[in-house]
Amino acid sequence: MEEAQFRNKITWFTFLYSVLVIWVHSYNWELFLGKTSQGQTVAGFERFFGDFLGQIAVPGFFLISAYLFYRNFHITGLKAKWKSRAKSILLPYLIWNGIYYMGYVIGSRMPFLSQVVGKGKIPFTARNLLDAVINYRYLYVFWYLQQLIFLVALAPVLYFVLKKIWRGLLFLTAVFWAVWVGADFPYLNEDALFYYSIGAFMAVHGRQWEKKWTKARCFWGCMLIGLGFLNLYLTRKFFLPGTTVLYRLFLPLGLWLATDENRIKSPGSWMEYNFFLYAVHFAFVRLFNKTAAYLLPHHILVPVILYLFMPGLMVGISFGLSFAVKKYTPGIWDVINGGR
């Protein structure tokens, strides 16, 4: 496919994953209905989107991030890659964690917002600030970004291991085995390492994932989607860590292969700020759900409707905020959005 088609497809997929991530964090049934039979019914509905479909989002992000990092990669370009990711990942990670910490500190001291925060009065100290900035203490969704920072730092090691096909396959098998047996790596999430390494391996060993859409490619994509749902069934039935990882891997890979980029329209401008959406949605989702539970009737339809429309609501809010920040404070926008 052409470069423009490839970039459009990346934008569409990252937008899709962003929507799914919002659903993962939008559970509201307990706020409205508690542990009642109606609450359990709504919980089952929300978990279909959040616990099953939504769980392919972060693996999809890892696959795309790794593929873009190692696309046309050579070890001589490592310094430039690291410099680029320091601006696009590391600096926004530190700044957004600090913003959330200050937001929680202020919110915990305001009458109504303190009930929404629900953490009591959060102490404002240099030690707590440092802890929040480094360990994403108040921006839980940034565990993904922290893992990405670790994985980018490991680029020389991963490239050395993955650049030879058989050595790379042996490494991927070993990581999958570690996931299956529940091994615990220091600092690194084993699942994240597996997804990221798969994306890197695909980028290092050819650009077949960028070939033009064909019926054959669609067939193999559908096969992977089928294998993904098979592993989802096995996961729900036997709770095996290996099948969990495989369904979260096969579904995004299958969707990529099966999707015809020739039929994808150019993404709207409101779809292009997915990092900003990822960063801001968590606070607004909590604020809207808890405020709605305080103000609206606790009828079974209220949490369902709010849950379904939450991604659209978050996309609208994030686009409005991004437009304002970019227009009036472009320097700040460039920093918090990682130069994207």
XYZ file of C-alpha atoms in Angstrom:
340
model
C 0.000 0.000 0.000
C 1.072 3.596 -0.479
C 2.598 5.513 2.412
C -0.453 7.771 2.734
C -2.745 4.730 2.916
C -0.500 3.158 5.537
C -0.601 6.296 7.693
C -4.373 6.623 7.299
C -4.806 3.012 8.343
C -2.603 3.548 11.407
C -4.744 6.536 12.416
C -7.982 4.582 12.009
C -6.688 1.648 14.042
C -5.275 3.780 16.840
C -8.588 5.635 16.970
C -10.468 2.323 17.204
C -8.197 1.181 20.025
C -8.687 4.516 21.807
C -12.476 4.018 21.719
C -12.075 0.514 23.133
C -9.791 1.800 25.907
C -12.464 4.325 26.900
C -14.980 1.498 27.237
C -12.504 -0.429 29.388
C -12.481 2.482 31.857
C -16.183 3.426 31.668
C -17.755 0.769 33.898
C -20.569 2.448 35.822
C -23.080 -0.258 36.730
C -22.089 -0.405 40.399
C -22.380 3.380 40.797
C -25.997 3.284 39.633
C -27.328 -0.165 40.540
C -24.972 -1.676 43.100
C -24.675 -5.432 43.461
C -28.249 -6.125 42.416
C -29.602 -8.454 39.751
C -30.075 -5.466 37.443
C -26.534 -4.392 38.230
C -25.198 -7.808 37.248
C -27.140 -7.685 33.973
C -25.637 -4.320 33.071
C -22.214 -5.523 34.243
C -22.369 -8.426 31.787
C -23.269 -6.038 28.971
C -20.445 -3.620 29.791
C -17.882 -6.375 30.272
C -18.543 -7.657 26.752
C -17.159 -4.372 25.428
C -14.593 -3.736 28.152
C -13.311 -7.116 29.284
C -13.366 -8.923 25.939
C -13.338 -6.583 22.919
C -11.620 -3.798 24.822
C -8.709 -6.001 25.825
C -7.292 -6.024 22.289
C -6.684 -2.248 22.445
C -3.433 -2.091 24.411
C -1.914 -5.101 22.581
C -2.820 -3.287 19.371
C -1.032 -0.166 20.612
C 2.073 -2.203 21.478
C 2.063 -3.863 18.039
C 1.754 -0.537 16.224
C 4.323 1.229 18.427
C 6.891 -1.514 17.906
C 6.236 -1.759 14.183
C 6.679 1.991 13.698
C 9.841 2.024 15.807
C 11.520 -0.830 13.911
C 10.175 0.020 10.457
C 13.266 0.733 8.335
C 15.308 0.485 11.533
C 19.089 0.223 11.618
C 21.232 0.282 14.715
C 23.038 3.394 13.433
C 19.756 5.289 13.734
C 19.154 4.283 17.356
C 20.236 7.636 18.816
C 17.755 9.505 16.611
C 14.989 7.032 17.524
C 15.682 7.447 21.231
C 15.697 11.229 20.892
C 12.368 11.128 19.063
C 10.751 8.841 21.670
C 12.092 10.956 24.542
C 10.022 13.814 23.148
C 6.963 11.797 22.140
C 6.783 9.378 25.093
C 9.072 10.107 28.050
C 8.463 13.848 28.461
C 4.642 13.635 28.073
C 4.634 10.692 30.513
C 6.300 12.798 33.207
C 4.239 15.930 32.524
C 0.831 14.222 32.392
C 1.511 12.298 35.593
C 2.352 15.609 37.239
C -0.808 17.247 35.868
C -2.994 14.447 37.208
C -1.314 14.585 40.597
C -1.938 18.324 40.884
C -5.514 17.816 39.681
C -6.149 15.232 42.376
C -4.487 17.406 45.029
C -6.707 20.372 44.126
C -9.840 18.273 43.598
C -9.464 16.547 46.979
C -9.686 19.977 48.638
C -12.887 21.106 46.884
C -16.263 20.158 48.447
C -17.989 18.389 45.537
C -14.905 17.196 43.673
C -13.508 15.612 46.821
C -16.463 13.170 46.734
C -15.714 12.375 43.088
C -12.023 11.841 43.812
C -12.899 9.618 46.767
C -9.346 9.452 48.138
C -9.570 11.842 51.050
C -7.263 14.836 51.239
C -4.233 14.025 49.110
C -1.017 15.401 50.637
C 0.992 17.845 48.556
C 4.661 17.010 49.062
C 7.734 16.729 46.858
C 7.980 13.027 47.679
C 4.380 12.339 46.615
C 4.871 14.386 43.452
C 7.978 12.400 42.530
C 6.173 9.128 43.227
C 3.205 10.193 41.100
C 5.386 11.318 38.204
C 7.519 8.177 38.101
C 4.927 5.550 39.005
C 1.766 6.924 37.304
C 0.112 6.888 40.744
C -2.940 8.940 39.694
C -3.014 8.219 35.950
C -3.381 4.445 35.971
C -3.729 4.102 32.199
C -0.131 5.265 31.804
C 1.152 1.850 32.872
C 1.184 1.273 29.123
C 3.416 4.279 28.518
C 5.810 3.261 31.290
C 6.154 -0.184 29.728
C 6.719 1.413 26.345
C 9.535 3.518 27.810
C 11.218 0.393 29.190
C 10.815 -1.434 25.866
C 12.212 1.464 23.852
C 15.205 1.551 26.198
C 15.786 -2.138 25.408
C 15.972 -1.471 21.654
C 19.639 -2.559 21.206
C 18.965 -5.862 22.949
C 15.671 -6.558 21.192
C 17.075 -5.671 17.776
C 20.080 -7.957 18.285
C 17.827 -10.846 19.320
C 15.130 -10.346 16.683
C 17.182 -9.501 13.589
C 17.943 -13.190 12.962
C 14.754 -15.106 12.152
C 15.410 -18.321 14.065
C 16.907 -16.530 17.051
C 13.929 -14.204 17.072
C 11.434 -17.052 16.879
C 13.196 -18.824 19.735
C 13.031 -15.620 21.796
C 9.318 -15.127 21.072
C 8.666 -18.750 22.054
C 10.554 -18.249 25.312
C 8.588 -15.090 26.149
C 5.309 -16.845 25.377
C 6.326 -19.735 27.629
C 7.090 -17.207 30.398
C 3.587 -15.772 29.957
C 2.034 -19.242 30.043
C 3.743 -20.261 33.291
C 3.149 -16.868 34.912
C 6.791 -15.839 35.209
C 7.388 -12.465 36.802
C 10.020 -10.263 35.144
C 11.434 -7.292 37.073
C 9.915 -4.039 35.794
C 8.682 -5.540 32.516
C 5.183 -6.854 31.923
C 5.569 -10.196 30.145
C 2.473 -9.666 27.990
C 3.722 -6.234 26.903
C 7.131 -7.678 26.013
C 5.452 -10.387 23.917
C 3.188 -8.031 21.946
C 5.912 -5.463 21.430
C 8.429 -8.093 20.318
C 5.928 -9.522 17.828
C 5.447 -6.058 16.303
C 9.213 -5.502 16.179
C 9.821 -8.919 14.606
C 7.263 -8.206 11.861
C 8.884 -4.854 11.084
C 12.443 -6.214 11.045
C 11.659 -9.134 8.751
C 9.804 -7.507 5.921
C 7.002 -5.225 4.957
C 4.446 -7.894 4.014
C 2.069 -6.313 6.511
C 1.961 -3.283 4.216
C 1.199 -5.105 0.969
C -1.899 -4.193 -0.995
C -5.164 -5.738 0.073
C -6.082 -8.973 -1.690
C -8.700 -11.638 -1.148
C -5.916 -13.963 0.008
C -4.780 -11.433 2.590
C -8.365 -10.989 3.715
C -8.699 -14.767 4.032
C -5.675 -15.012 6.314
C -6.919 -12.065 8.300
C -10.277 -13.755 8.835
C -8.469 -16.948 9.856
C -6.561 -15.025 12.520
C -9.776 -13.380 13.718
C -11.351 -16.830 13.970
C -8.351 -18.096 15.949
C -8.657 -15.041 18.157
C -12.272 -15.807 19.029
C -11.390 -19.478 19.546
C -8.764 -18.452 22.081
C -11.249 -16.043 23.647
C -13.619 -18.980 24.142
C -10.799 -21.063 25.662
C -9.877 -18.146 27.913
C -13.423 -17.769 29.219
C -13.746 -21.516 29.738
C -10.345 -22.399 31.216
C -8.809 -19.024 32.271
C -5.471 -19.878 30.662
C -2.937 -17.019 30.447
C -1.581 -18.324 27.148
C -4.936 -18.292 25.371
C -5.654 -14.841 26.810
C -2.505 -13.451 25.210
C -3.211 -15.198 21.908
C -6.735 -13.857 21.479
C -5.463 -10.369 22.283
C -2.762 -10.854 19.649
C -4.676 -12.593 16.844
C -7.641 -10.202 16.775
C -5.703 -6.978 16.037
C -3.420 -8.788 13.571
C -6.417 -10.331 11.817
C -8.288 -7.029 11.663
C -5.263 -5.342 10.100
C -4.923 -7.976 7.382
C -8.644 -8.224 6.644
C -9.263 -4.469 6.424
C -9.082 -3.104 2.886
C -7.183 0.184 3.068
C -8.611 1.183 -0.319
C -12.018 1.478 1.317
C -10.779 3.554 4.240
C -11.515 7.249 3.943
C -9.046 9.852 5.097
C -9.474 10.185 8.880
C -11.133 13.297 10.219
C -9.041 15.794 12.138
C -10.884 14.783 15.306
C -9.388 11.272 14.940
C -5.773 12.404 14.867
C -5.258 13.341 18.523
C -5.379 9.865 19.975
C -2.512 10.366 22.423
C -4.230 13.417 23.891
C -7.500 11.469 24.059
C -5.702 8.619 25.832
C -4.237 11.057 28.360
C -7.345 13.090 29.228
C -10.190 10.573 29.017
C -9.525 8.849 32.343
C -10.292 11.873 34.511
C -13.359 12.910 32.510
C -14.814 9.385 32.452
C -14.652 9.220 36.246
C -16.024 12.739 36.599
C -18.979 12.110 34.271
C -19.887 8.713 35.718
C -19.768 9.835 39.341
C -21.559 13.108 38.646
C -24.266 11.312 36.661
C -24.719 8.781 39.447
C -25.186 11.677 41.871
C -27.645 13.660 39.716
C -29.550 11.201 37.499
C -32.143 8.533 38.392
C -30.755 5.050 39.004
C -32.786 3.417 36.263
C -31.205 0.482 34.442
C -31.149 2.359 31.119
C -29.155 5.326 32.449
C -25.802 3.548 32.972
C -26.245 1.606 29.710
C -26.857 4.750 27.638
C -24.057 6.641 29.388
C -21.671 3.745 28.829
C -22.486 3.431 25.121
C -22.102 7.143 24.453
C -19.025 7.672 26.637
C -16.477 7.224 23.791
C -18.277 9.810 21.641
C -18.485 12.169 24.600
C -14.778 11.773 25.357
C -13.782 12.219 21.702
C -15.787 15.456 21.560
C -14.327 16.822 24.796
C -10.743 15.887 23.917
C -11.038 17.377 20.424
C -12.429 20.627 21.824
C -9.679 20.847 24.432
C -6.956 19.934 21.957
C -8.199 22.575 19.501
C -8.167 25.265 22.203
C -4.751 24.358 23.611
C -3.209 24.033 20.155
C -4.635 27.381 19.049
C -3.894 29.514 22.101
C -0.811 27.818 23.588
C 0.929 25.971 20.732
C 4.153 25.610 22.720
C 2.373 23.821 25.556
C 0.471 21.696 23.056
C 3.693 20.572 21.390
C 5.093 19.394 24.739
C 2.045 17.640 26.204
C 1.209 15.960 22.900
C 4.759 14.782 22.345
C 5.285 16.760 19.142
C 2.655 14.771 17.298
